[in-house]
PDB file of C-alpha atoms in Angstrom:
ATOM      1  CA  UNK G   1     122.246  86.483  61.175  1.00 75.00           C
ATOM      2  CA  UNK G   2     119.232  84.914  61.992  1.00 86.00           C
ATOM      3  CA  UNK G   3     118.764  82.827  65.284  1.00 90.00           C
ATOM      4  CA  UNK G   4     117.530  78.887  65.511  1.00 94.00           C
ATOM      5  CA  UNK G   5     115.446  77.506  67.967  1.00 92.00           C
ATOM      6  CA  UNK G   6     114.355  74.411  69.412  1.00 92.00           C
ATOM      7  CA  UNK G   7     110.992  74.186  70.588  1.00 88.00           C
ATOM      8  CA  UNK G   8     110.045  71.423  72.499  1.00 85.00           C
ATOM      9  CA  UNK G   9     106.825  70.844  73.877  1.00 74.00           C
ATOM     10  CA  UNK G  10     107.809  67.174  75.114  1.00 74.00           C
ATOM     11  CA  UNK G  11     110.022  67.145  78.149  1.00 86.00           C
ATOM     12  CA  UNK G  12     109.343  65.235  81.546  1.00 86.00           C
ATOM     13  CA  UNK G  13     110.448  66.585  84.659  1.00 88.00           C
ATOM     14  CA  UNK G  14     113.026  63.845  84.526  1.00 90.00           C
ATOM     15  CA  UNK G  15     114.258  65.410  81.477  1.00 89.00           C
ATOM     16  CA  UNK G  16     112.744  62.288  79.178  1.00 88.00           C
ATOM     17  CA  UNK G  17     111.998  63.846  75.532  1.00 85.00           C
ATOM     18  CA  UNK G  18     111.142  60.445  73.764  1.00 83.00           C
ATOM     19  CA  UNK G  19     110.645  56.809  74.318  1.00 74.00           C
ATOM     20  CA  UNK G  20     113.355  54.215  73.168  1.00 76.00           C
ATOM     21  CA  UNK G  21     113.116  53.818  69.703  1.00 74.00           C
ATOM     22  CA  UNK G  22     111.336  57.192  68.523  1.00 73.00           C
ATOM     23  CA  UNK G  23     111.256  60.733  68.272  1.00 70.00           C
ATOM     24  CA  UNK G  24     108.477  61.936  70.663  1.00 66.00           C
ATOM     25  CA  UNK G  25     106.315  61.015  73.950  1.00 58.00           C
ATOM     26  CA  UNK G  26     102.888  60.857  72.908  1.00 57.00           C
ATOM     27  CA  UNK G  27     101.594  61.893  76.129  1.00 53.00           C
ATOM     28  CA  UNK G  28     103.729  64.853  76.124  1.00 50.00           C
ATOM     29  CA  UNK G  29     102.165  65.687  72.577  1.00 48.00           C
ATOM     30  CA  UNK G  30      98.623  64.940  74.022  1.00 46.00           C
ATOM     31  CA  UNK G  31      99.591  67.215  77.195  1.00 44.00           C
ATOM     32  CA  UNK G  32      99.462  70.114  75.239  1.00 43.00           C
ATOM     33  CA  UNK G  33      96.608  69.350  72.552  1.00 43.00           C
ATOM     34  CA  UNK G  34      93.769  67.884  73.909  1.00 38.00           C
ATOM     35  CA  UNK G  35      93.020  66.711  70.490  1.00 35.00           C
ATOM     36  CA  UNK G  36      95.293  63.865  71.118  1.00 34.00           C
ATOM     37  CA  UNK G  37      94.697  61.158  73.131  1.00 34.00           C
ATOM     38  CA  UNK G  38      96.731  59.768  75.279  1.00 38.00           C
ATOM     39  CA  UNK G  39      98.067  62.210  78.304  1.00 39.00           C
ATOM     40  CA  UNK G  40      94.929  63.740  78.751  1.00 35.00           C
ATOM     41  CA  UNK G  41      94.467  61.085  81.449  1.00 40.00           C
ATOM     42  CA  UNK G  42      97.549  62.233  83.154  1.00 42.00           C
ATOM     43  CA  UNK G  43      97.114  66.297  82.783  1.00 42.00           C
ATOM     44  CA  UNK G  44      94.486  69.017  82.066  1.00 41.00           C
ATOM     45  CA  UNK G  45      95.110  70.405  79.002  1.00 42.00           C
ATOM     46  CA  UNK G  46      95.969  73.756  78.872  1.00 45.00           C
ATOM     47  CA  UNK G  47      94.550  75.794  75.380  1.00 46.00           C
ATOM     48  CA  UNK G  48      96.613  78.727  76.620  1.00 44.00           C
ATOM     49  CA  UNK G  49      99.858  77.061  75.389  1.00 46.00           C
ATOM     50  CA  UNK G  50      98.358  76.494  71.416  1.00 45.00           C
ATOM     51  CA  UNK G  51      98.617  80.432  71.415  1.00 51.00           C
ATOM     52  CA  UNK G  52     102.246  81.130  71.988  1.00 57.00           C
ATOM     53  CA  UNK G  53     103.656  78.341  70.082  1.00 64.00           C
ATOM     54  CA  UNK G  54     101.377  78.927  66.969  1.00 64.00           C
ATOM     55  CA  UNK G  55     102.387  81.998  66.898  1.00 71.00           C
ATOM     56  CA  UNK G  56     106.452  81.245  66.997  1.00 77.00           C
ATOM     57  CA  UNK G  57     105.421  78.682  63.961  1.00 75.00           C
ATOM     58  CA  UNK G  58     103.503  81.491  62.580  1.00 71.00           C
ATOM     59  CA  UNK G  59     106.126  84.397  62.566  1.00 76.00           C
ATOM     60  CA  UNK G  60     108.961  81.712  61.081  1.00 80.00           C
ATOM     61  CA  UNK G  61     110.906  82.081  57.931  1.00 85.00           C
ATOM     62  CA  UNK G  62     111.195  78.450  57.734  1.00 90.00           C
ATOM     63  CA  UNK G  63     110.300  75.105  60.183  1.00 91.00           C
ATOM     64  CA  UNK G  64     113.358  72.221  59.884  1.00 94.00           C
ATOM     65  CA  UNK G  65     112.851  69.265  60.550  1.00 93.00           C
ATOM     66  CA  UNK G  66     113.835  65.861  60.304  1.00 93.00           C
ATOM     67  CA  UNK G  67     112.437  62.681  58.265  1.00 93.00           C
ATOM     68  CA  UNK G  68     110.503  60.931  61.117  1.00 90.00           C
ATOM     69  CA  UNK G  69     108.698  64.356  61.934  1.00 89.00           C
ATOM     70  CA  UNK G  70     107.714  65.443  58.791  1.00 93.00           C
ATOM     71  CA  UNK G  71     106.129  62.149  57.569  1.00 92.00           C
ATOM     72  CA  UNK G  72     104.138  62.849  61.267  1.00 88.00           C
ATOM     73  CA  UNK G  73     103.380  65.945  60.115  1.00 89.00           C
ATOM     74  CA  UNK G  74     102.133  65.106  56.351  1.00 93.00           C
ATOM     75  CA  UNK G  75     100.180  62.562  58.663  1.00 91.00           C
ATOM     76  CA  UNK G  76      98.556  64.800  60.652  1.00 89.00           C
ATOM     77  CA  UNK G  77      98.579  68.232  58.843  1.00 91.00           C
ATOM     78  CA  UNK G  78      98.727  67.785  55.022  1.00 91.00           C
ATOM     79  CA  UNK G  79      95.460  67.844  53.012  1.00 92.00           C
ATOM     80  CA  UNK G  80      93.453  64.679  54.405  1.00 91.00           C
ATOM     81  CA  UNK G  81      95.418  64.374  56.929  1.00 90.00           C
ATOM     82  CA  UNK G  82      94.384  63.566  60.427  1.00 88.00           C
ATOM     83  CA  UNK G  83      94.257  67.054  61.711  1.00 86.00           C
ATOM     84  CA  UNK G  84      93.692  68.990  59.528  1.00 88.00           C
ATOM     85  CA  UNK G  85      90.909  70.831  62.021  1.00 87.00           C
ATOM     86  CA  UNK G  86      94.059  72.029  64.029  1.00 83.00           C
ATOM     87  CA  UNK G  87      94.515  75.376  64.786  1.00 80.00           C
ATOM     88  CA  UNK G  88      97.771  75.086  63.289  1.00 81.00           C
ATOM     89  CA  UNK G  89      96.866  73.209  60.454  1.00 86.00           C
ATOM     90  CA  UNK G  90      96.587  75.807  57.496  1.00 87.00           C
ATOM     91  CA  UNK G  91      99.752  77.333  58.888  1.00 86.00           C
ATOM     92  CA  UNK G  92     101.955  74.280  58.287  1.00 88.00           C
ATOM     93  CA  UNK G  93     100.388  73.847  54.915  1.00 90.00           C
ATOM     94  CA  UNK G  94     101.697  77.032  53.911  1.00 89.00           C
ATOM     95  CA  UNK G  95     104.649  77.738  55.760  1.00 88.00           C
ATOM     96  CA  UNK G  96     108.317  77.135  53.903  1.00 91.00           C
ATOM     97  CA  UNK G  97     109.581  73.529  55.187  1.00 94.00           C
ATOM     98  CA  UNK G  98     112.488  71.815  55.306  1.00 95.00           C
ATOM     99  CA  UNK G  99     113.292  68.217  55.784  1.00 96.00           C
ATOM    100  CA  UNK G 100     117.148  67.176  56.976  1.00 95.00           C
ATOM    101  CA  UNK G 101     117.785  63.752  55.671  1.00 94.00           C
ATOM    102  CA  UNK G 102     119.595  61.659  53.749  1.00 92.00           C
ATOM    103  CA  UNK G 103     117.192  58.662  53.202  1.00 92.00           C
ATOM    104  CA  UNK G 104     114.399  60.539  52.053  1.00 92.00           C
ATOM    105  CA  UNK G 105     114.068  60.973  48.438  1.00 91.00           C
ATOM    106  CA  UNK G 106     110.720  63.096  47.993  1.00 91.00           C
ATOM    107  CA  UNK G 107     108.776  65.597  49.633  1.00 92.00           C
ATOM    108  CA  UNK G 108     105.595  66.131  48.107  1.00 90.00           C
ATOM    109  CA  UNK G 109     103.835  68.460  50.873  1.00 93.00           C
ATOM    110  CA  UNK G 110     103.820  71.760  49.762  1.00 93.00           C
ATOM    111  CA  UNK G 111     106.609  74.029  49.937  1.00 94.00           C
ATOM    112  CA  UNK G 112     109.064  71.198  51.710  1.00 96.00           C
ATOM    113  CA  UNK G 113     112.587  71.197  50.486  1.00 95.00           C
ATOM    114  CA  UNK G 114     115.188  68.632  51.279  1.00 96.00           C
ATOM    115  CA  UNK G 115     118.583  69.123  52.693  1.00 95.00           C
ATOM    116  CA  UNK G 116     120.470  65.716  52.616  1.00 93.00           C
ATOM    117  CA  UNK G 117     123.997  67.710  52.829  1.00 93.00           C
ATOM    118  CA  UNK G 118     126.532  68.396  55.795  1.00 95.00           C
ATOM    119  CA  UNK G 119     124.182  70.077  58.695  1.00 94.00           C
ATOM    120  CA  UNK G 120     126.500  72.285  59.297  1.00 95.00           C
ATOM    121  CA  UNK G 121     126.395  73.967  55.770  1.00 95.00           C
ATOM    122  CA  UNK G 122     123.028  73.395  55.013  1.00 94.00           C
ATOM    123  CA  UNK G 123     122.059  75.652  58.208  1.00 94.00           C
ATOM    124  CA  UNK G 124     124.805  78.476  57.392  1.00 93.00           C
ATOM    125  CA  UNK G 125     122.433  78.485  53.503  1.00 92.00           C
ATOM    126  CA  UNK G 126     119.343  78.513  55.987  1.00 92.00           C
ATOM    127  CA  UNK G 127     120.465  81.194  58.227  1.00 90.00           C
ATOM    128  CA  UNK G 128     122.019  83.812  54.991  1.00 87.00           C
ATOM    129  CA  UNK G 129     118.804  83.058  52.404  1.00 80.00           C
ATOM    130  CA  UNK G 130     115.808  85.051  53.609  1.00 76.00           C
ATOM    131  CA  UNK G 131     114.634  86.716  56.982  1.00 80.00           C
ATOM    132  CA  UNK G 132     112.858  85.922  60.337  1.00 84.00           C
ATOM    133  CA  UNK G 133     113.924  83.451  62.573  1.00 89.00           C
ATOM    134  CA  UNK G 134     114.277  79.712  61.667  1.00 93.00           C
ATOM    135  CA  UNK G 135     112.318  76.496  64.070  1.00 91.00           C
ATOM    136  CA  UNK G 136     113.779  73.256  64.834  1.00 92.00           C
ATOM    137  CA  UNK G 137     110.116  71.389  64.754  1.00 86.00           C
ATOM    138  CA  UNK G 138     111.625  68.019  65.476  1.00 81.00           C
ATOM    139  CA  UNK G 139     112.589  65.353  66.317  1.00 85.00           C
ATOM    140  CA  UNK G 140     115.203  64.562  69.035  1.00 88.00           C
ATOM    141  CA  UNK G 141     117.745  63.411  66.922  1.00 90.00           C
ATOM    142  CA  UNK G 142     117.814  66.548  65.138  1.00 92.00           C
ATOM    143  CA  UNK G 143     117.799  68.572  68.000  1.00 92.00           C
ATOM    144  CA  UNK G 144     120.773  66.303  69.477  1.00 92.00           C
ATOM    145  CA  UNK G 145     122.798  66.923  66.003  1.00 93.00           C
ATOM    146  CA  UNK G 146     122.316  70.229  66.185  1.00 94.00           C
ATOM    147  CA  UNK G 147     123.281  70.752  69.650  1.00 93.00           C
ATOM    148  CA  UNK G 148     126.352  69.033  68.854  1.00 93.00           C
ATOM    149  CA  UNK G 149     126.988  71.244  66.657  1.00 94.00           C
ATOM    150  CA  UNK G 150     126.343  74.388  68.768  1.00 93.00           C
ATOM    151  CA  UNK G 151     124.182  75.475  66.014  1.00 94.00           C
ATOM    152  CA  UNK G 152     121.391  76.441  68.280  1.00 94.00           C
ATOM    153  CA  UNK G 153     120.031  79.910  69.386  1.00 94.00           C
ATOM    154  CA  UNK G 154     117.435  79.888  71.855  1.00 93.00           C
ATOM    155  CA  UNK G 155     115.699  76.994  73.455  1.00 94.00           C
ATOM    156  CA  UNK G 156     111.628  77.177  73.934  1.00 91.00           C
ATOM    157  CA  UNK G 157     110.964  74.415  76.681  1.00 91.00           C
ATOM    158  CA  UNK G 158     107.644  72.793  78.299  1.00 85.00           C
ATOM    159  CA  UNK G 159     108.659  70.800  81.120  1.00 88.00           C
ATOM    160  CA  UNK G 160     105.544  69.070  82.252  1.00 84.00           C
ATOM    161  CA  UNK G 161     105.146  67.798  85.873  1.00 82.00           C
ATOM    162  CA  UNK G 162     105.318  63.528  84.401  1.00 81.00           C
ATOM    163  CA  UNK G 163     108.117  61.591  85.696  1.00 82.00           C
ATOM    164  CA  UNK G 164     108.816  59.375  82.934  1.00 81.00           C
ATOM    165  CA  UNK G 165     111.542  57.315  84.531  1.00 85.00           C
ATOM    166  CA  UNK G 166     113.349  55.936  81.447  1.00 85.00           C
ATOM    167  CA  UNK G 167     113.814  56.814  77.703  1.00 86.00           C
ATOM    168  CA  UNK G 168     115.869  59.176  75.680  1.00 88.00           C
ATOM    169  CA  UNK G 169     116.801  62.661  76.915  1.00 90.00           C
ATOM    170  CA  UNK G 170     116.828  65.926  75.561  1.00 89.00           C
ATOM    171  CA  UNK G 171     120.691  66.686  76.669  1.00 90.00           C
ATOM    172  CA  UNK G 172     122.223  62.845  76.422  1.00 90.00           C
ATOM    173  CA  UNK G 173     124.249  63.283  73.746  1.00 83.00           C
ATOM    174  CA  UNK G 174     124.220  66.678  73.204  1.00 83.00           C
ATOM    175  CA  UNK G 175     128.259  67.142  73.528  1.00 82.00           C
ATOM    176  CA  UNK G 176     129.771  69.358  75.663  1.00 78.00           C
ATOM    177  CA  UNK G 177     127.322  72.498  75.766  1.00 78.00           C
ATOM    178  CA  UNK G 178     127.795  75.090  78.059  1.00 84.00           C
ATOM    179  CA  UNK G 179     125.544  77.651  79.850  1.00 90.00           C
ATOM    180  CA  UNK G 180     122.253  79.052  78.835  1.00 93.00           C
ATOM    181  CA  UNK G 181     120.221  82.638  79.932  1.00 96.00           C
ATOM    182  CA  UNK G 182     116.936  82.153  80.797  1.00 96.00           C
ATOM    183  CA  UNK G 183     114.852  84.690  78.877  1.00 94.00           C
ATOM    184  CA  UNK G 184     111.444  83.676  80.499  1.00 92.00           C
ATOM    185  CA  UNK G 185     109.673  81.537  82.437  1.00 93.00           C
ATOM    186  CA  UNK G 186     105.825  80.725  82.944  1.00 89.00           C
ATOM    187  CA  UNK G 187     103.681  78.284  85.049  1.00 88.00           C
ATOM    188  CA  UNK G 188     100.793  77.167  82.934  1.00 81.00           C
ATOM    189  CA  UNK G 189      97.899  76.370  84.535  1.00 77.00           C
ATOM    190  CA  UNK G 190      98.238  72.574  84.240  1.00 75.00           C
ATOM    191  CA  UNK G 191     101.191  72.511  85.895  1.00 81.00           C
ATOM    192  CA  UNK G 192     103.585  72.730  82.706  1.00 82.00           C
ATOM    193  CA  UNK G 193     106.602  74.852  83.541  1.00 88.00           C
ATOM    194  CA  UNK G 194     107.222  77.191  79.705  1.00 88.00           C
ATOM    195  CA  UNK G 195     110.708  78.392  79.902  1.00 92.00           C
ATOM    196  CA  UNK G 196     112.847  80.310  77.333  1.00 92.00           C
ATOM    197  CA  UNK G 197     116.766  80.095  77.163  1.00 95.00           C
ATOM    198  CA  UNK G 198     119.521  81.650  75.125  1.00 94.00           C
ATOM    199  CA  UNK G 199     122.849  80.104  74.234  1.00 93.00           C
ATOM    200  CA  UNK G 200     125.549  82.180  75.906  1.00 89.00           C
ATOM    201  CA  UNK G 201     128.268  82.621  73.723  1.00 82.00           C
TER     202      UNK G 201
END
């Protein structure tokens, strides 16, 4: 069956994945693209880490996601969008998208479906209707629903060397998990620690 994973690029050492109130840390974001302000004045970007993770995106069946992210991502990566100079850019526009949420209504970006149904169910259709491996995109509430529901596979990490000090984190809420294998590990060269784990089960 095929595997889920949660990649997240956003993680301070402190194990902060958001700020109060949202989905993502900007400078976390900005960490790894230098085409974003904001961390840049904290951390060197590192173009090394655009490779990997495009390339995860890239070899995807489908990216989930929920509402929150993918109106940042229409933002950002949709035609006149933002972004749409990103390396990743074309790649979103074409790959096979899928939105969890209830609220939203429409999804006009191409090739986005919606799944407002139980999670649970909605990733067993996921995992049995085509091939390749399936991305959790974002945002943290999605990855904390998921973990929950020890849906996930593998975890794909960047712990960057910030102390945040307060916000939402990655595990809070994540129910009782239970061990992981690291896979891999890598220092970039800005200091960001890349780590791989798989759910042992």
């Amino acid at each position: 069956m095929r595997k889920l994973i949660v990649r997240a690029f956003n993680i301070s050492l402190d194990g902060v994945s958001a700020s109060y109130g949202t989905e993502y840390f900007e400078w976390c974001m900005s960490g790894i693209d230098p085409r974003v302000s904001g961390v840049a004045n904290h951390l060197p970007p590192d173009e090394s880490q655009l490779d990997p993770t495009g390339e995860l995106y890239g070899r995807a069946d489908a990216l989930i996601m929920g509402r929150i992210s993918y109106q940042r991502m229409v933002e950002n990566f949709a035609p006149g969008g933002r972004q749409t100079d990103h390396p990743w850019a074309d790649m979103f526009n074409s790959a096979r998208k899928v939105v969890f949420s209830r609220r939203l209504k429409t999804a006009d970006w191409t090739n986005t479906t919606i799944a407002a149904g139980d999670t649970a169910e909605e990733i067993d259709k996921l995992r049995r209707g085509g091939d390749g491996h399936i991305v959790v995109y974002g945002g943290l509430s999605l990855w904390q629903s998921l973990m929950r529901l020890d849906l996930i596979d593998y975890f794909y990490l960047d712990v960057l060397p910030y102390v945040a000090g307060e916000g939402r984190r990655l595990f809070d809420n994540a129910g009782k998990y239970g061990p992981l294998d690291l896979v891999s590990s890598k220092v970039s060269s800005n200091g960001t620690l890349e780590l791989e784990y798989r759910r042992h089960r």
